[in-house]
Amino acid sequence: MFTAASLIRPALAALEPYTPILPLDVLAARLGLPIERLVKLDANENPYGPSPKALAALANEAYYHIYPDPGHTSLRAALAAYTDHPAAHIVCGAGADELIDLILRLCLAPGEAVIDCPPTFGMYSFDTGVCGGRVVVVPRRPDFSLDLPAIEQAANTNGAKILFLTSPNNPTGNLMPPEELERLLRLPLLVVVDEAYIEFAGLDQSFAPWVRQHANLAVLRTFSKWAGLAGLRVGYGLFPPWLAEQLWKIKQPYNVSVAAQTAACASLADRAYLFDNVARLCAERERLWHHLAALPFLKPYPSAANFILCRVVGRAAHALKLTLEQQGILVRYYNNPYLHDYLRVSVGTPAQSDALLAALREVFANG
Ligand SMILES: *Cc1c(COP(=O)(O)O)cnc(C)c1O
């Protein structure tokens, strides 16, 4: 006979289960609202969706019955032009999420340490746990900037192998100043800069060009946000040669589907259209920010991404999230100590913002 405890790796058996996100149809049924009534501002998805050329390429793709190109040849050639990075040192994944997992599996032996700087994206610590690694937590300062001396101290005392940084950071929206990265790159570890939202900040804010000059820097990107392809799962990383070479060895050959590769290539070929939508979202971010700031119980933080973090003042953030949800408006609440009093709202269309603002004003009117 066996038990779960005798077969499951102890580090994994002890892991907290991931909080699942309810699919839209289930949530709509639960709220008694039609799906079209839902205003989904909880996952930073792009309300304008994929480029019409990506949709046409998907409709016309003739090789869904053939396995995808394991070398992502066309996509990497297009990405090399987009990022000005050699194709040989670009690795694509089923979302940036897969690359986070691959980097950790490649570098981390059980018990080895990773530095995480919350509040930030949850996958760094989650995947470190799955790999049996140890998360060394160096919280951000009250203004959400990095605590450089504390990171340096943690790196020097814990023998950490990887430091995850995010710019713009999710969920706080702030960019990392270049002088901070310059200083952190002197640490004897791999620095991974996650640029999932960089298109909303402007590509001139990217650290991608630095990858060619620093052997311990990797930059991660995704098509999920700016290109509206979250449902297709496609991301990529710019790596130094030694790391790209090793990642190629351990990735699943067919990790990026035919549909994802086709849509990503067509998106890169239709950048003018997609960047119009990015500009639209950036303009809407500023408009929404000012309206949120005018509400007495919200304090929005400046953001370089397609979302706005708000501190909820004088009332419970979780209750506010649930009140909005009753009206079909979905925003992100974090059940963690760093963000107990906060909500994150994704920037949607002007109509979606107006629905959110109307609901918030009603909450205020009702006390
Ligand atoms: C959304 C997000 C990702 C995930 O990207 P995928 O390509 O969809 O896996 C990665 N990093 C950050 C910071 C994100 O917010």
PDB file of C-alpha atoms in Angstrom, residues 35-36 42 73-74 193 196 205-206 260 283 298 335 343 351 353:
ATOM      1  CA  ILE A  35     -21.120  37.285 -19.567  1.00  0.00           C
ATOM      2  CA  GLU A  36     -21.228  40.455 -21.704  1.00  0.00           C
ATOM      3  CA  ASP A  42      -8.735  41.870 -12.646  1.00  0.00           C
ATOM      4  CA  THR A  73      12.476  29.858 -36.078  1.00  0.00           C
ATOM      5  CA  SER A  74      10.150  32.429 -37.678  1.00  0.00           C
ATOM      6  CA  VAL A 193      14.103  41.430 -15.132  1.00  0.00           C
ATOM      7  CA  ALA A 196       5.740  41.901 -19.103  1.00  0.00           C
ATOM      8  CA  GLN A 205      12.526  52.156 -20.699  1.00  0.00           C
ATOM      9  CA  SER A 206      13.566  48.568 -21.471  1.00  0.00           C
ATOM     10  CA  ALA A 260       0.657  30.787 -30.537  1.00  0.00           C
ATOM     11  CA  ALA A 283      -4.259  57.660 -22.350  1.00  0.00           C
ATOM     12  CA  LEU A 298      -9.002  55.656  -2.920  1.00  0.00           C
ATOM     13  CA  ASN A 335      -5.005  38.270   0.285  1.00  0.00           C
ATOM     14  CA  LEU A 343      -7.058  46.897  -4.952  1.00  0.00           C
ATOM     15  CA  ALA A 351     -16.709  52.532 -21.197  1.00  0.00           C
ATOM     16  CA  SER A 353     -13.654  52.750 -16.716  1.00  0.00           C
TER      17      SER A 353
END
